Amino acid sequence: MSLFSEPSSRFDAGPADPTVLSVRELAVGMKTLLEEAFDDVWVEGEISNWKQPASGHCYFTLKDEDAQLRCVMWKGFAQHVYFQPQDGMLVRLHGSASLYERRGDVQLVAQSLQLAGQGALQKAFEALKEKLRAEGLFDYATKQPLPPFPEVVGVVTSGTGAALHDVLSILQRRFPCVRVLVCPVQVQGLGAAEAITEAVEAFNALPPGDLLRPDVLIVGRGGGSVEDLWAFNEEILARALFASEIPVVSAVGHETDYSIADFVADVRAATPSNAAELVAPDRREIEAVVRTLVAYLREGAAGRVQSHRQRVEFLTASYAFNRPLDRLRQ
């Protein structure tokens, strides 16, 4: 049989056309698979190339000895990061895997970041504490006294927290004549330490004699977890408090909470309410002191008058005083 006269059926038609995907369709499919397979993961690695542009979103790389992954954290989640991430930090990331179609890059979308390692927070706290102690930032010789009768009190805290309400109400009750200037700031999350630092520096930048320059500052916030309070353990804030020419009262969390800011500030208050009590004298105590002083003055003045009266009476009754009259009569 001739090969060309009777062709085999397998040459009659080619195989069925394969399904052809566009690049976008394939990318979307891969993204869907990634997000379904790794929608809730914890990953530990070292931060590299950390960037946070003006948008507030964070871009970085998470790596170990054998691999690396691009990461993104959107602004809404970044606001809840309690420390300032830096290149080289070992962290744990919680989030999901995805694919950025425009570049074809696999990336992790982070929802939270934590310092990694057992006792990482405590180690970081102790390391900075010892560093600043060695530099003399905790020395009592550098502490400034609080003014006994402040005319202006500056408050740096959250504008919506209960701590601010407590401070204002106590200041009003104890010393109504004091003027209070509030600088509301972010007190937790990424960028909180920088915001508090800027507020402290802005108050100090006011020239002496300016009506808006406080005589004393209260810097703090209400209670929370260690992570919530971490902004007050940042080095940038510690150095700003130490450099402040205005006396600073640190009021962070509850009585059992200690922060780096507490050690650097001129005075540590157990709570924001306690800070208000420390900076403002109690008008009732002042009134009691004034009443006592008035009584002393009256008693002292009356005693002096009586003493002089008796002296005058003694002199007028004396022989020496009356002898001129006798001589005149003679």
Coordinates of C-alpha atoms in Angstrom, one line a residue:
M1 CA 0.0 0.0 0.0
S2 CA 1.4 3.4 -1.0
L3 CA 2.1 5.6 1.9
F4 CA 1.0 8.6 -0.1
S5 CA -2.1 7.1 -1.8
E6 CA -3.7 5.9 1.4
P7 CA -2.6 8.1 4.3
S8 CA -3.1 6.9 7.9
S9 CA -6.0 8.3 9.8
R10 CA -3.7 9.8 12.3
F11 CA -2.6 12.3 9.8
D12 CA -6.1 13.4 8.9
A13 CA -6.3 16.1 11.5
G14 CA -4.0 17.6 14.1
P15 CA -4.8 17.4 17.9
A16 CA -7.5 19.6 19.3
D17 CA -6.3 23.2 19.9
P18 CA -5.1 23.7 23.5
T19 CA -6.7 26.3 25.7
V20 CA -4.7 29.5 25.5
L21 CA -4.7 31.8 28.5
S22 CA -3.8 35.4 28.6
V23 CA -1.0 36.4 30.9
R24 CA -3.5 38.2 33.2
E25 CA -5.8 35.1 33.3
L26 CA -2.9 32.9 34.3
A27 CA -1.7 35.5 36.9
V28 CA -5.1 35.8 38.4
G29 CA -5.4 32.0 38.6
M30 CA -2.0 31.7 40.3
K31 CA -3.0 34.5 42.7
T32 CA -6.2 32.7 43.6
L33 CA -4.3 29.4 44.3
L34 CA -1.8 31.2 46.5
E35 CA -4.4 33.1 48.5
E36 CA -6.5 29.9 49.0
A37 CA -3.5 27.8 50.0
F38 CA -1.7 30.4 52.2
D39 CA -4.5 32.7 53.4
D40 CA -3.4 32.6 57.1
V41 CA 0.3 32.1 57.7
W42 CA 2.9 33.0 60.3
V43 CA 6.4 33.5 58.9
E44 CA 9.6 34.3 60.8
G45 CA 12.5 36.0 59.1
E46 CA 14.8 39.0 59.0
I47 CA 13.7 42.4 57.7
S48 CA 15.5 43.9 54.8
N49 CA 15.0 47.1 52.7
W50 CA 12.4 48.5 55.0
K51 CA 10.6 51.5 53.4
Q52 CA 7.6 53.5 54.4
P53 CA 6.8 56.3 52.0
A54 CA 4.4 59.2 52.6
S55 CA 1.4 57.0 51.7
G56 CA 1.9 55.1 55.0
H57 CA 2.1 51.7 53.4
C58 CA 5.2 49.7 54.3
Y59 CA 7.3 47.7 51.8
F60 CA 10.1 45.3 52.8
T61 CA 11.7 42.0 52.3
L62 CA 11.6 39.0 54.7
K63 CA 14.5 36.7 54.3
D64 CA 16.5 33.9 55.9
E65 CA 19.7 32.1 54.8
D66 CA 18.1 30.3 51.9
A67 CA 15.2 32.4 50.6
Q68 CA 13.5 35.8 50.6
L69 CA 10.0 37.1 49.9
R70 CA 8.7 40.6 49.1
C71 CA 6.2 41.9 51.7
V72 CA 3.7 44.7 51.9
M73 CA 1.8 46.0 54.9
W74 CA -1.0 48.5 54.2
K75 CA -1.3 51.7 56.2
G76 CA -4.3 50.5 58.2
F77 CA -2.4 47.5 59.6
A78 CA 0.9 49.4 59.9
Q79 CA -0.7 51.8 62.5
H80 CA -0.9 48.9 64.9
V81 CA 2.8 47.8 64.8
Y82 CA 4.1 48.7 68.2
F83 CA 7.8 49.1 67.4
Q84 CA 9.8 50.8 64.7
P85 CA 10.9 48.1 62.3
Q86 CA 14.5 48.3 61.0
D87 CA 16.7 46.3 58.7
G88 CA 18.2 43.3 60.4
M89 CA 15.4 42.8 62.9
L90 CA 14.1 39.3 63.4
V91 CA 10.3 39.4 63.3
R92 CA 7.3 37.2 63.0
L93 CA 4.8 38.2 60.2
H94 CA 1.1 37.2 60.2
G95 CA -0.7 37.5 56.9
S96 CA -1.3 35.8 53.6
A97 CA 0.5 35.0 50.4
S98 CA -0.6 36.7 47.1
L99 CA 0.7 37.6 43.7
Y100 CA 1.1 41.1 42.4
E101 CA -0.1 40.7 38.8
R102 CA 1.6 43.8 37.3
R103 CA 5.1 42.5 38.1
G104 CA 4.4 38.9 38.5
D105 CA 5.9 38.9 42.0
V106 CA 4.8 36.6 44.8
Q107 CA 4.4 38.7 48.0
L108 CA 3.3 38.4 51.6
V109 CA 0.5 40.8 52.6
A110 CA 1.2 41.4 56.3
Q111 CA -1.5 42.0 58.8
S112 CA 0.8 42.2 61.9
L113 CA 4.5 42.2 62.9
Q114 CA 6.0 41.1 66.1
L115 CA 9.5 40.9 67.4
A116 CA 10.6 37.3 67.2
G117 CA 12.5 35.2 69.7
Q118 CA 11.7 34.2 73.3
G119 CA 11.6 37.4 75.5
A120 CA 12.4 39.6 72.5
L121 CA 10.5 42.5 73.9
Q122 CA 12.1 42.3 77.3
K123 CA 15.6 41.9 75.8
A124 CA 15.0 45.0 73.6
F125 CA 13.8 46.9 76.6
E126 CA 16.7 45.9 78.8
A127 CA 19.3 46.6 76.1
L128 CA 18.0 50.2 75.5
K129 CA 17.7 50.7 79.2
E130 CA 21.3 49.8 79.9
K131 CA 22.5 51.9 76.9
L132 CA 20.7 55.0 78.1
R133 CA 21.7 54.5 81.7
A134 CA 25.4 54.3 80.6
E135 CA 25.0 57.6 78.8
G136 CA 23.7 59.3 81.9
L137 CA 20.1 59.8 80.8
F138 CA 18.7 58.4 84.1
D139 CA 21.0 60.4 86.4
Y140 CA 19.1 62.2 89.2
A141 CA 21.5 65.1 88.9
T142 CA 19.9 66.0 85.6
K143 CA 16.3 66.0 86.8
Q144 CA 14.5 69.3 86.8
P145 CA 12.2 70.3 89.7
L146 CA 8.5 70.8 89.0
P147 CA 7.2 74.4 89.3
P148 CA 5.2 74.8 92.5
F149 CA 2.5 77.0 90.9
P150 CA 2.4 76.4 87.1
E151 CA 0.5 78.9 85.0
V152 CA 0.4 76.7 81.8
V153 CA 0.4 72.8 81.7
G154 CA 1.1 71.1 78.4
V155 CA -0.4 67.6 77.8
V156 CA 0.8 65.2 75.1
T157 CA -1.5 62.2 74.8
S158 CA -4.3 60.8 72.7
G159 CA -7.0 63.2 72.0
T160 CA -9.7 60.6 72.5
G161 CA -8.5 58.5 75.4
A162 CA -9.8 58.4 78.9
A163 CA -6.4 59.5 80.2
L164 CA -7.0 63.0 78.8
H165 CA -10.4 63.3 80.4
D166 CA -9.0 62.3 83.8
V167 CA -6.1 64.8 83.5
L168 CA -8.3 67.7 82.5
S169 CA -10.9 67.0 85.2
I170 CA -8.3 66.7 88.0
L171 CA -6.5 69.9 86.9
Q172 CA -9.8 71.8 86.8
R173 CA -10.7 70.5 90.3
R174 CA -7.4 71.1 91.9
F175 CA -6.1 74.3 90.4
P176 CA -8.8 76.0 88.2
C177 CA -6.6 79.0 87.4
V178 CA -4.1 76.9 85.4
R179 CA -4.3 77.0 81.6
V180 CA -4.0 73.6 79.9
L181 CA -2.7 73.2 76.3
V182 CA -3.4 69.7 74.8
C183 CA -1.4 68.4 71.8
P184 CA -3.3 65.3 70.7
V185 CA -1.1 62.6 69.2
Q186 CA -1.0 58.9 68.2
V187 CA 0.1 57.0 71.2
Q188 CA 0.5 53.4 69.8
G189 CA 1.4 51.8 66.6
L190 CA 3.9 52.6 63.9
G191 CA 4.9 56.3 64.0
A192 CA 3.6 56.9 67.5
A193 CA 7.0 57.5 69.1
E194 CA 7.8 60.0 66.3
A195 CA 4.5 61.8 66.8
I196 CA 5.0 62.1 70.6
T197 CA 8.6 63.3 70.0
E198 CA 7.5 66.0 67.6
A199 CA 4.9 67.3 70.1
V200 CA 7.5 67.5 72.9
E201 CA 10.0 69.3 70.6
A202 CA 7.3 71.7 69.4
F203 CA 6.5 72.8 72.9
N204 CA 10.2 73.3 73.7
A205 CA 10.6 75.3 70.5
L206 CA 8.3 78.1 71.8
P207 CA 10.4 81.0 73.1
P208 CA 10.5 81.7 76.8
G209 CA 7.8 84.2 77.8
D210 CA 5.5 83.0 75.1
L211 CA 1.9 82.6 76.5
L212 CA 1.7 79.2 74.9
R213 CA 4.9 77.8 76.4
P214 CA 4.1 75.4 79.2
D215 CA 5.7 75.5 82.6
V216 CA 5.5 71.7 82.8
L217 CA 4.6 68.8 80.4
I218 CA 2.6 65.7 81.0
V219 CA 3.5 63.0 78.5
G220 CA 1.7 59.6 78.6
R221 CA -1.4 57.5 78.0
G222 CA -3.7 55.1 79.7
G223 CA -3.1 51.4 80.3
G224 CA -2.7 48.7 77.7
S225 CA -0.6 45.7 76.8
V226 CA 3.2 45.8 76.5
E227 CA 2.8 46.2 72.8
D228 CA 0.3 49.1 73.2
L229 CA 2.8 51.0 75.4
W230 CA 5.9 50.3 73.3
A231 CA 6.0 53.8 71.8
F232 CA 7.2 55.0 75.2
N233 CA 10.2 52.5 75.0
E234 CA 11.6 54.0 71.8
E235 CA 15.0 55.7 71.9
I236 CA 13.9 58.7 69.8
L237 CA 11.3 59.7 72.5
A238 CA 13.7 59.0 75.3
R239 CA 16.3 61.4 73.9
A240 CA 13.6 64.1 73.3
L241 CA 12.4 63.9 76.9
F242 CA 16.0 64.1 78.2
A243 CA 16.7 67.2 76.0
S244 CA 13.5 69.0 77.1
E245 CA 14.1 72.3 78.8
I246 CA 10.5 72.1 80.1
P247 CA 10.2 69.7 83.1
V248 CA 8.5 66.5 82.0
V249 CA 6.2 64.2 84.0
S250 CA 5.9 60.7 82.4
A251 CA 2.5 59.1 82.9
V252 CA 2.4 55.8 81.1
G253 CA -0.1 53.0 81.8
H254 CA -0.9 51.8 85.3
E255 CA 1.1 51.8 88.5
T256 CA 2.9 48.5 87.7
D257 CA 3.9 49.6 84.1
Y258 CA 7.4 50.9 83.7
S259 CA 8.7 52.4 80.4
I260 CA 12.0 53.9 79.3
A261 CA 10.2 57.3 79.3
D262 CA 9.6 56.9 83.1
F263 CA 13.3 56.6 83.7
V264 CA 14.3 59.5 81.5
A265 CA 11.6 62.0 82.5
D266 CA 12.1 64.4 85.4
V267 CA 9.3 62.8 87.4
R268 CA 7.5 59.5 87.0
A269 CA 3.7 59.4 87.7
A270 CA 2.0 56.1 88.4
T271 CA -0.9 57.0 86.2
P272 CA -2.1 60.0 84.1
S273 CA -4.4 61.0 87.0
N274 CA -1.5 60.9 89.4
A275 CA 0.5 63.1 87.0
A276 CA -2.2 65.8 87.2
E277 CA -2.1 65.7 91.0
L278 CA 1.7 66.1 90.9
V279 CA 1.9 69.1 88.6
A280 CA -1.1 71.1 90.1
P281 CA -1.3 72.1 93.7
D282 CA -4.6 71.5 95.5
R283 CA -6.4 74.8 95.8
R284 CA -8.1 73.6 99.1
E285 CA -4.6 73.0 100.6
I286 CA -3.5 76.4 99.4
E287 CA -6.6 78.0 100.9
A288 CA -5.9 76.2 104.2
V289 CA -2.3 77.5 104.2
V290 CA -3.4 81.0 103.4
R291 CA -6.0 80.9 106.2
T292 CA -3.3 79.7 108.6
L293 CA -0.9 82.4 107.5
V294 CA -3.7 85.1 107.9
A295 CA -4.3 83.8 111.5
Y296 CA -0.6 84.0 112.2
L297 CA -0.4 87.5 110.8
R298 CA -3.4 88.7 112.8
E299 CA -2.1 87.1 116.0
G300 CA 1.4 88.4 115.5
A301 CA 0.1 91.9 114.7
A302 CA -2.2 92.0 117.7
G303 CA 0.6 90.7 119.9
R304 CA 3.0 93.5 118.6
V305 CA 0.3 96.2 119.1
Q306 CA -0.4 95.0 122.7
S307 CA 3.3 94.8 123.5
H308 CA 3.9 98.4 122.3
R309 CA 0.7 99.6 124.1
Q310 CA 2.0 98.2 127.3
R311 CA 5.4 99.8 126.7
V312 CA 3.7 103.2 126.1
E313 CA 1.6 102.8 129.2
F314 CA 4.7 102.0 131.2
L315 CA 6.6 105.0 129.9
T316 CA 3.7 107.4 130.5
A317 CA 3.4 106.1 134.1
S318 CA 7.1 106.3 134.8
Y319 CA 8.8 109.0 137.0
A320 CA 11.1 110.1 134.2
F321 CA 8.2 110.7 131.9
N322 CA 6.2 112.7 134.5
R323 CA 9.2 114.7 135.9
P324 CA 9.1 117.3 133.2
L325 CA 5.4 118.0 134.1
D326 CA 6.4 118.4 137.7
R327 CA 9.1 120.8 136.8
L328 CA 6.7 122.8 134.7
R329 CA 4.2 123.0 137.5
Q330 CA 7.0 124.2 139.8

